[in-house]
RNA sequence: GCGCGGGUGGUGGAAUUGGUAGACACUCAGGACUUAAAAUUCUGUGCCCAAAAGGCGUGCGGGUUCGAUUCCCGCCCCGCGCACCA
């Protein structure tokens, strides 16, 4: 018997497939197209490990399945070889980036080829090839012409280790996304792409994409659209205004102070003489603080009073202006109206600096005996106070009525001087206690409104809860003695459980947490004529009213900033711009592209904020394309993400020398149907590529607005120890070693997919690898036994076995097809394993006597296996006598007639508990099944002496007797 | 804090619209083959109980239902992302 030897067959078939060009995509589309793409890799110095390989294995299974299902498939591969990682590797290893890339690319390509992935290598692209980056530069010029590329001097993230600036997206928690070092801010003149112009479309078009919710929400978050208004506050004194941005204009009456950021241009101007020294000190301190320090979370609020006041445009009240670094200059207007009652950050600030807190939004809650507001009856206004009353033992006093338990309290009468007077009166009336140590408000204002049945009127109740601490337990006679209600002291931990009113519970929570800031929706209070409006209504109305006076306008803000794309590094596509002292920044004429990256010897960045190209006189000195006078080339190169923002388009037409791609070819293949890769590019590549695609659409270069219809984020493979695999940890597992050990690429591929759901992270399992190999080996051996049995012609023919073989086969064809459509690769493989186990059992029954049935089963299973293990399935397919490639064969069809069972297995339950199981003819009627169930030995015993109250029959599944 | 995922045997993980929980694999144990080992092959493997009978079991507590991993309410825990964005 021939032994399964992956090494032998795998290279043999890889060579054959390449020679026969069976994976080449043809532009002619008589068949439906399918574009399957995995992120094109950085050919870094570290080889690919099994985690990377999973990504390509998923894509390859998709591509192969689609091919066998009759799709014309484009499955290309290329190299994202520009950029920092490649250059850093080159510098570290003292080689030129070019030769380092060539070496790494060769290695990656060898790794991919040995895995047997079905790439169309005739479309291979390399972003560092002048034939490619010529068009990257072409796109830069397109953006430049459209005013979507511009230069600006500003503070930018600077990585002192990589010696270059970085885009906002490329800084994670204050660390460089590549090298992990702390970044700084540096003021430099830089190139930007105006992605902010597309913010709305980038946000809105997300809805229709078949992407994971996680990535979509990350992008939404990053774009950070917020709708609100700008409101002008006149400064009391000088003829100046401060404009603030807010999403909550409905809380304007609660704006008890303004805060501007330390960088705000008015900060020093408005500061009063008395406060000047302090303010200057604060601004200086804020400037010296790194942005990382300033952005540390939950940092204690700091700030300083400017001495100036502004006028609230709705109620003309004077509010103090503070300067604090929790307001960021880069967002909105760099100034806010602080509403401590309804914004936690302002609340914390107000608490710390003892600024007034005014409730203007009250949560609207229901109470007992209150129905929906009626328009036909009068509305009574009522103010109430309630007492969270405690003694020195830490107990709280509750009032107990037949149906309800709550805090003491009641109406504020006209005769009461204020809330506190009313509170004392109520507490004494209801409980008899008279001796109070302290009384202070502890809740936000709460409103209840609606039709009050007992009164026959609407009632609007507004109230606040106060903490009342008893000084002694002195009491006088009260309503308790009159028998109106009872009172009881309960420990703090019990209070929440006993309260029966929603508003009392809310107040208690605010009291316990010490946070009476209410950030939710509600109705307006303390807001003049706007009182009673819902917050949503008030938002529109207040803005509309102020707008007519010129004090406000609607406004949308975004968190996303323009994409900084210039890099002070050598290894990138040169920015095709010439700087002329007369004409400024001038585009390199199209016919002079590409601007070639010169070969140099000293490519190490200097760190002075200029690219190594700045030292190359032959490169920089040129003539201005406009005036012909002496001019200098731009020396910065483009961010590597520029190259990857359009590569998926180039695959449609990779060898075009006259344009980036032919429109018809792009429209024919794109958008990408399945884009497979990790989640790490959520707000970088995946956002940039969408932006470029939209620009191209607007320019009529393509007919689609989104590059990737479906995005599949594969789960990470962790090392067996649960750690992330990395070269530095020394825990990487590479496919090369596994193949070398004799497992072969097919086993590795099976393992990659069988180990768990493709989109979930898992630890690599060394033992599992052997199991994957065992499965393929069992298939191999079974096929060998079948082929050898041919000669024996053992006539142990058994029609039952033949029927069973067909049943098993069709059941598996159905299951694997369904699973592949659902991307459930692990269960698809499991059902193939199951089929192999079944075939082993059937083999013992007829010793392969029914040649035809066996041949069908084996051939079908080989086809089902082909997308996962292309080599062994091809080899055995040929051993079975087929002469053309299995990968060009038609996916087997399910014959429904074999899915029907002769017998069905029925579970028998009594009161929902499983008590037995019977097998009955599949055609049996409900009556027959139920009778058979009753007769089952165990069940019959349990049923005797009981009346069956109800019988539930679920067809094909179970009978449940309720007794 | 906010957003998005998840919690099922010793392990990775399966379970159509609520309908026999634990498919498949790993691990482990035992049998066959072998001088022996490896490989292979067969059997067993959720927990409690010596076994049977029975009971308990899908993070925790409730609820709906004849029946809940699945639906509802309230919690706990883990992972990822964002984070003073007004």
JSON list of C-alpha atoms in Angstrom, two decimals, chain A residues 414-544:
[
{"chain": "A", "resi": 414, "resn": "UNK", "atom": "CA", "xyz": [-47.03, 78.99, 50.18]},
{"chain": "A", "resi": 415, "resn": "UNK", "atom": "CA", "xyz": [-46.51, 79.50, 53.88]},
{"chain": "A", "resi": 416, "resn": "UNK", "atom": "CA", "xyz": [-43.15, 77.76, 53.81]},
{"chain": "A", "resi": 417, "resn": "UNK", "atom": "CA", "xyz": [-40.24, 80.19, 53.57]},
{"chain": "A", "resi": 418, "resn": "UNK", "atom": "CA", "xyz": [-38.23, 77.80, 51.38]},
{"chain": "A", "resi": 419, "resn": "UNK", "atom": "CA", "xyz": [-37.53, 74.14, 50.60]},
{"chain": "A", "resi": 420, "resn": "UNK", "atom": "CA", "xyz": [-35.72, 73.61, 53.87]},
{"chain": "A", "resi": 421, "resn": "UNK", "atom": "CA", "xyz": [-38.57, 75.03, 55.95]},
{"chain": "A", "resi": 422, "resn": "UNK", "atom": "CA", "xyz": [-41.04, 72.86, 54.10]},
{"chain": "A", "resi": 423, "resn": "UNK", "atom": "CA", "xyz": [-38.85, 69.84, 54.60]},
{"chain": "A", "resi": 424, "resn": "UNK", "atom": "CA", "xyz": [-38.56, 70.33, 58.37]},
{"chain": "A", "resi": 425, "resn": "UNK", "atom": "CA", "xyz": [-42.30, 70.78, 58.65]},
{"chain": "A", "resi": 426, "resn": "UNK", "atom": "CA", "xyz": [-43.05, 67.67, 56.60]},
{"chain": "A", "resi": 427, "resn": "UNK", "atom": "CA", "xyz": [-40.58, 65.48, 58.46]},
{"chain": "A", "resi": 428, "resn": "UNK", "atom": "CA", "xyz": [-41.95, 66.52, 61.83]},
{"chain": "A", "resi": 429, "resn": "UNK", "atom": "CA", "xyz": [-45.56, 66.06, 60.74]},
{"chain": "A", "resi": 430, "resn": "UNK", "atom": "CA", "xyz": [-44.93, 62.63, 59.29]},
{"chain": "A", "resi": 431, "resn": "UNK", "atom": "CA", "xyz": [-42.44, 61.18, 61.76]},
{"chain": "A", "resi": 432, "resn": "UNK", "atom": "CA", "xyz": [-42.31, 63.46, 64.81]},
{"chain": "A", "resi": 433, "resn": "UNK", "atom": "CA", "xyz": [-38.55, 64.03, 64.62]},
{"chain": "A", "resi": 434, "resn": "UNK", "atom": "CA", "xyz": [-37.57, 67.63, 65.34]},
{"chain": "A", "resi": 435, "resn": "UNK", "atom": "CA", "xyz": [-33.85, 67.84, 65.89]},
{"chain": "A", "resi": 436, "resn": "UNK", "atom": "CA", "xyz": [-31.82, 68.24, 62.69]},
{"chain": "A", "resi": 437, "resn": "UNK", "atom": "CA", "xyz": [-28.03, 68.44, 62.38]},
{"chain": "A", "resi": 438, "resn": "UNK", "atom": "CA", "xyz": [-27.78, 69.20, 58.66]},
{"chain": "A", "resi": 439, "resn": "UNK", "atom": "CA", "xyz": [-29.87, 69.49, 55.52]},
{"chain": "A", "resi": 440, "resn": "UNK", "atom": "CA", "xyz": [-28.49, 69.59, 52.00]},
{"chain": "A", "resi": 441, "resn": "UNK", "atom": "CA", "xyz": [-29.74, 68.81, 48.46]},
{"chain": "A", "resi": 442, "resn": "UNK", "atom": "CA", "xyz": [-28.49, 65.50, 47.06]},
{"chain": "A", "resi": 443, "resn": "UNK", "atom": "CA", "xyz": [-30.52, 64.82, 43.93]},
{"chain": "A", "resi": 444, "resn": "UNK", "atom": "CA", "xyz": [-31.15, 66.42, 40.61]},
{"chain": "A", "resi": 445, "resn": "UNK", "atom": "CA", "xyz": [-34.52, 68.00, 39.98]},
{"chain": "A", "resi": 446, "resn": "UNK", "atom": "CA", "xyz": [-37.07, 65.35, 39.13]},
{"chain": "A", "resi": 447, "resn": "UNK", "atom": "CA", "xyz": [-40.37, 65.95, 37.38]},
{"chain": "A", "resi": 448, "resn": "UNK", "atom": "CA", "xyz": [-43.56, 63.90, 37.19]},
{"chain": "A", "resi": 449, "resn": "UNK", "atom": "CA", "xyz": [-46.40, 64.99, 35.02]},
{"chain": "A", "resi": 450, "resn": "UNK", "atom": "CA", "xyz": [-49.74, 63.49, 34.06]},
{"chain": "A", "resi": 451, "resn": "UNK", "atom": "CA", "xyz": [-53.40, 63.21, 34.78]},
{"chain": "A", "resi": 452, "resn": "UNK", "atom": "CA", "xyz": [-54.07, 62.54, 38.43]},
{"chain": "A", "resi": 453, "resn": "UNK", "atom": "CA", "xyz": [-57.19, 60.42, 38.76]},
{"chain": "A", "resi": 454, "resn": "UNK", "atom": "CA", "xyz": [-58.13, 61.24, 42.37]},
{"chain": "A", "resi": 455, "resn": "UNK", "atom": "CA", "xyz": [-57.88, 64.99, 41.69]},
{"chain": "A", "resi": 456, "resn": "UNK", "atom": "CA", "xyz": [-59.44, 65.00, 38.25]},
{"chain": "A", "resi": 457, "resn": "UNK", "atom": "CA", "xyz": [-56.71, 67.30, 37.05]},
{"chain": "A", "resi": 458, "resn": "UNK", "atom": "CA", "xyz": [-53.31, 67.13, 35.46]},
{"chain": "A", "resi": 459, "resn": "UNK", "atom": "CA", "xyz": [-50.55, 67.55, 37.92]},
{"chain": "A", "resi": 460, "resn": "UNK", "atom": "CA", "xyz": [-46.98, 68.58, 37.32]},
{"chain": "A", "resi": 461, "resn": "UNK", "atom": "CA", "xyz": [-44.72, 67.80, 40.22]},
{"chain": "A", "resi": 462, "resn": "UNK", "atom": "CA", "xyz": [-41.19, 69.10, 40.46]},
{"chain": "A", "resi": 463, "resn": "UNK", "atom": "CA", "xyz": [-38.99, 68.18, 43.31]},
{"chain": "A", "resi": 464, "resn": "UNK", "atom": "CA", "xyz": [-35.60, 67.67, 44.87]},
{"chain": "A", "resi": 465, "resn": "UNK", "atom": "CA", "xyz": [-34.38, 65.21, 47.49]},
{"chain": "A", "resi": 466, "resn": "UNK", "atom": "CA", "xyz": [-32.41, 66.40, 50.51]},
{"chain": "A", "resi": 467, "resn": "UNK", "atom": "CA", "xyz": [-30.23, 64.55, 52.90]},
{"chain": "A", "resi": 468, "resn": "UNK", "atom": "CA", "xyz": [-31.44, 65.27, 56.42]},
{"chain": "A", "resi": 469, "resn": "UNK", "atom": "CA", "xyz": [-29.23, 64.18, 59.29]},
{"chain": "A", "resi": 470, "resn": "UNK", "atom": "CA", "xyz": [-30.80, 63.90, 62.72]},
{"chain": "A", "resi": 471, "resn": "UNK", "atom": "CA", "xyz": [-29.01, 65.46, 65.66]},
{"chain": "A", "resi": 472, "resn": "UNK", "atom": "CA", "xyz": [-30.97, 63.46, 68.23]},
{"chain": "A", "resi": 473, "resn": "UNK", "atom": "CA", "xyz": [-33.94, 61.15, 68.36]},
{"chain": "A", "resi": 474, "resn": "UNK", "atom": "CA", "xyz": [-36.21, 63.76, 70.00]},
{"chain": "A", "resi": 475, "resn": "UNK", "atom": "CA", "xyz": [-39.75, 63.25, 68.77]},
{"chain": "A", "resi": 476, "resn": "UNK", "atom": "CA", "xyz": [-43.19, 64.81, 69.14]},
{"chain": "A", "resi": 477, "resn": "UNK", "atom": "CA", "xyz": [-46.53, 63.21, 68.36]},
{"chain": "A", "resi": 478, "resn": "UNK", "atom": "CA", "xyz": [-47.11, 62.84, 64.63]},
{"chain": "A", "resi": 479, "resn": "UNK", "atom": "CA", "xyz": [-49.17, 61.16, 61.94]},
{"chain": "A", "resi": 480, "resn": "UNK", "atom": "CA", "xyz": [-47.65, 57.86, 63.03]},
{"chain": "A", "resi": 481, "resn": "UNK", "atom": "CA", "xyz": [-49.54, 58.15, 66.33]},
{"chain": "A", "resi": 482, "resn": "UNK", "atom": "CA", "xyz": [-52.66, 59.10, 64.39]},
{"chain": "A", "resi": 483, "resn": "UNK", "atom": "CA", "xyz": [-52.30, 55.78, 62.57]},
{"chain": "A", "resi": 484, "resn": "UNK", "atom": "CA", "xyz": [-51.95, 57.32, 59.12]},
{"chain": "A", "resi": 485, "resn": "UNK", "atom": "CA", "xyz": [-48.85, 55.30, 58.30]},
{"chain": "A", "resi": 486, "resn": "UNK", "atom": "CA", "xyz": [-45.86, 53.58, 59.81]},
{"chain": "A", "resi": 487, "resn": "UNK", "atom": "CA", "xyz": [-42.21, 54.51, 59.78]},
{"chain": "A", "resi": 488, "resn": "UNK", "atom": "CA", "xyz": [-39.15, 52.28, 60.05]},
{"chain": "A", "resi": 489, "resn": "UNK", "atom": "CA", "xyz": [-35.40, 52.56, 60.25]},
{"chain": "A", "resi": 490, "resn": "UNK", "atom": "CA", "xyz": [-33.50, 50.35, 57.82]},
{"chain": "A", "resi": 491, "resn": "UNK", "atom": "CA", "xyz": [-29.76, 49.88, 57.21]},
{"chain": "A", "resi": 492, "resn": "UNK", "atom": "CA", "xyz": [-28.25, 51.52, 54.14]},
{"chain": "A", "resi": 493, "resn": "UNK", "atom": "CA", "xyz": [-27.88, 48.23, 52.28]},
{"chain": "A", "resi": 494, "resn": "UNK", "atom": "CA", "xyz": [-31.64, 47.59, 52.56]},
{"chain": "A", "resi": 495, "resn": "UNK", "atom": "CA", "xyz": [-32.95, 50.92, 51.30]},
{"chain": "A", "resi": 496, "resn": "UNK", "atom": "CA", "xyz": [-32.74, 50.28, 47.57]},
{"chain": "A", "resi": 497, "resn": "UNK", "atom": "CA", "xyz": [-34.62, 46.99, 47.87]},
{"chain": "A", "resi": 498, "resn": "UNK", "atom": "CA", "xyz": [-37.51, 48.50, 49.79]},
{"chain": "A", "resi": 499, "resn": "UNK", "atom": "CA", "xyz": [-38.23, 51.61, 47.75]},
{"chain": "A", "resi": 500, "resn": "UNK", "atom": "CA", "xyz": [-41.26, 51.27, 45.49]},
{"chain": "A", "resi": 501, "resn": "UNK", "atom": "CA", "xyz": [-41.24, 54.57, 43.58]},
{"chain": "A", "resi": 502, "resn": "UNK", "atom": "CA", "xyz": [-39.07, 55.06, 40.52]},
{"chain": "A", "resi": 503, "resn": "UNK", "atom": "CA", "xyz": [-38.15, 58.63, 41.37]},
{"chain": "A", "resi": 504, "resn": "UNK", "atom": "CA", "xyz": [-37.18, 57.71, 44.93]},
{"chain": "A", "resi": 505, "resn": "UNK", "atom": "CA", "xyz": [-34.93, 54.99, 43.58]},
{"chain": "A", "resi": 506, "resn": "UNK", "atom": "CA", "xyz": [-33.26, 57.39, 41.17]},
{"chain": "A", "resi": 507, "resn": "UNK", "atom": "CA", "xyz": [-32.68, 59.95, 43.93]},
{"chain": "A", "resi": 508, "resn": "UNK", "atom": "CA", "xyz": [-31.28, 57.24, 46.20]},
{"chain": "A", "resi": 509, "resn": "UNK", "atom": "CA", "xyz": [-28.84, 56.17, 43.51]},
{"chain": "A", "resi": 510, "resn": "UNK", "atom": "CA", "xyz": [-27.69, 59.75, 43.02]},
{"chain": "A", "resi": 511, "resn": "UNK", "atom": "CA", "xyz": [-27.30, 60.09, 46.76]},
{"chain": "A", "resi": 512, "resn": "UNK", "atom": "CA", "xyz": [-25.35, 56.86, 47.20]},
{"chain": "A", "resi": 513, "resn": "UNK", "atom": "CA", "xyz": [-23.00, 57.50, 44.28]},
{"chain": "A", "resi": 514, "resn": "UNK", "atom": "CA", "xyz": [-22.59, 61.15, 45.19]},
{"chain": "A", "resi": 515, "resn": "UNK", "atom": "CA", "xyz": [-23.28, 62.00, 41.59]},
{"chain": "A", "resi": 516, "resn": "UNK", "atom": "CA", "xyz": [-26.36, 64.06, 40.94]},
{"chain": "A", "resi": 517, "resn": "UNK", "atom": "CA", "xyz": [-25.36, 64.86, 37.42]},
{"chain": "A", "resi": 518, "resn": "UNK", "atom": "CA", "xyz": [-28.12, 63.81, 35.05]},
{"chain": "A", "resi": 519, "resn": "UNK", "atom": "CA", "xyz": [-27.00, 63.32, 31.45]},
{"chain": "A", "resi": 520, "resn": "UNK", "atom": "CA", "xyz": [-30.16, 61.79, 30.02]},
{"chain": "A", "resi": 521, "resn": "UNK", "atom": "CA", "xyz": [-33.23, 63.13, 28.31]},
{"chain": "A", "resi": 522, "resn": "UNK", "atom": "CA", "xyz": [-36.12, 64.77, 30.14]},
{"chain": "A", "resi": 523, "resn": "UNK", "atom": "CA", "xyz": [-38.18, 67.94, 30.39]},
{"chain": "A", "resi": 524, "resn": "UNK", "atom": "CA", "xyz": [-36.90, 71.46, 30.82]},
{"chain": "A", "resi": 525, "resn": "UNK", "atom": "CA", "xyz": [-37.05, 73.23, 34.18]},
{"chain": "A", "resi": 526, "resn": "UNK", "atom": "CA", "xyz": [-35.56, 76.54, 35.32]},
{"chain": "A", "resi": 527, "resn": "UNK", "atom": "CA", "xyz": [-35.50, 77.53, 31.68]},
{"chain": "A", "resi": 528, "resn": "UNK", "atom": "CA", "xyz": [-37.93, 80.43, 31.45]},
{"chain": "A", "resi": 529, "resn": "UNK", "atom": "CA", "xyz": [-40.42, 80.11, 28.64]},
{"chain": "A", "resi": 530, "resn": "UNK", "atom": "CA", "xyz": [-38.95, 76.79, 27.58]},
{"chain": "A", "resi": 531, "resn": "UNK", "atom": "CA", "xyz": [-40.03, 75.04, 30.78]},
{"chain": "A", "resi": 532, "resn": "UNK", "atom": "CA", "xyz": [-42.02, 71.91, 30.14]},
{"chain": "A", "resi": 533, "resn": "UNK", "atom": "CA", "xyz": [-40.62, 71.25, 26.67]},
{"chain": "A", "resi": 534, "resn": "UNK", "atom": "CA", "xyz": [-38.89, 67.96, 26.09]},
{"chain": "A", "resi": 535, "resn": "UNK", "atom": "CA", "xyz": [-35.14, 68.20, 25.73]},
{"chain": "A", "resi": 536, "resn": "UNK", "atom": "CA", "xyz": [-35.38, 67.21, 22.07]},
{"chain": "A", "resi": 537, "resn": "UNK", "atom": "CA", "xyz": [-37.94, 69.93, 21.32]},
{"chain": "A", "resi": 538, "resn": "UNK", "atom": "CA", "xyz": [-35.95, 72.49, 23.22]},
{"chain": "A", "resi": 539, "resn": "UNK", "atom": "CA", "xyz": [-32.75, 71.72, 21.30]},
{"chain": "A", "resi": 540, "resn": "UNK", "atom": "CA", "xyz": [-34.38, 72.86, 18.06]},
{"chain": "A", "resi": 541, "resn": "UNK", "atom": "CA", "xyz": [-36.35, 75.71, 19.51]},
{"chain": "A", "resi": 542, "resn": "UNK", "atom": "CA", "xyz": [-33.56, 77.37, 21.45]},
{"chain": "A", "resi": 543, "resn": "UNK", "atom": "CA", "xyz": [-31.25, 77.27, 18.44]},
{"chain": "A", "resi": 544, "resn": "UNK", "atom": "CA", "xyz": [-33.95, 78.58, 16.12]}
]
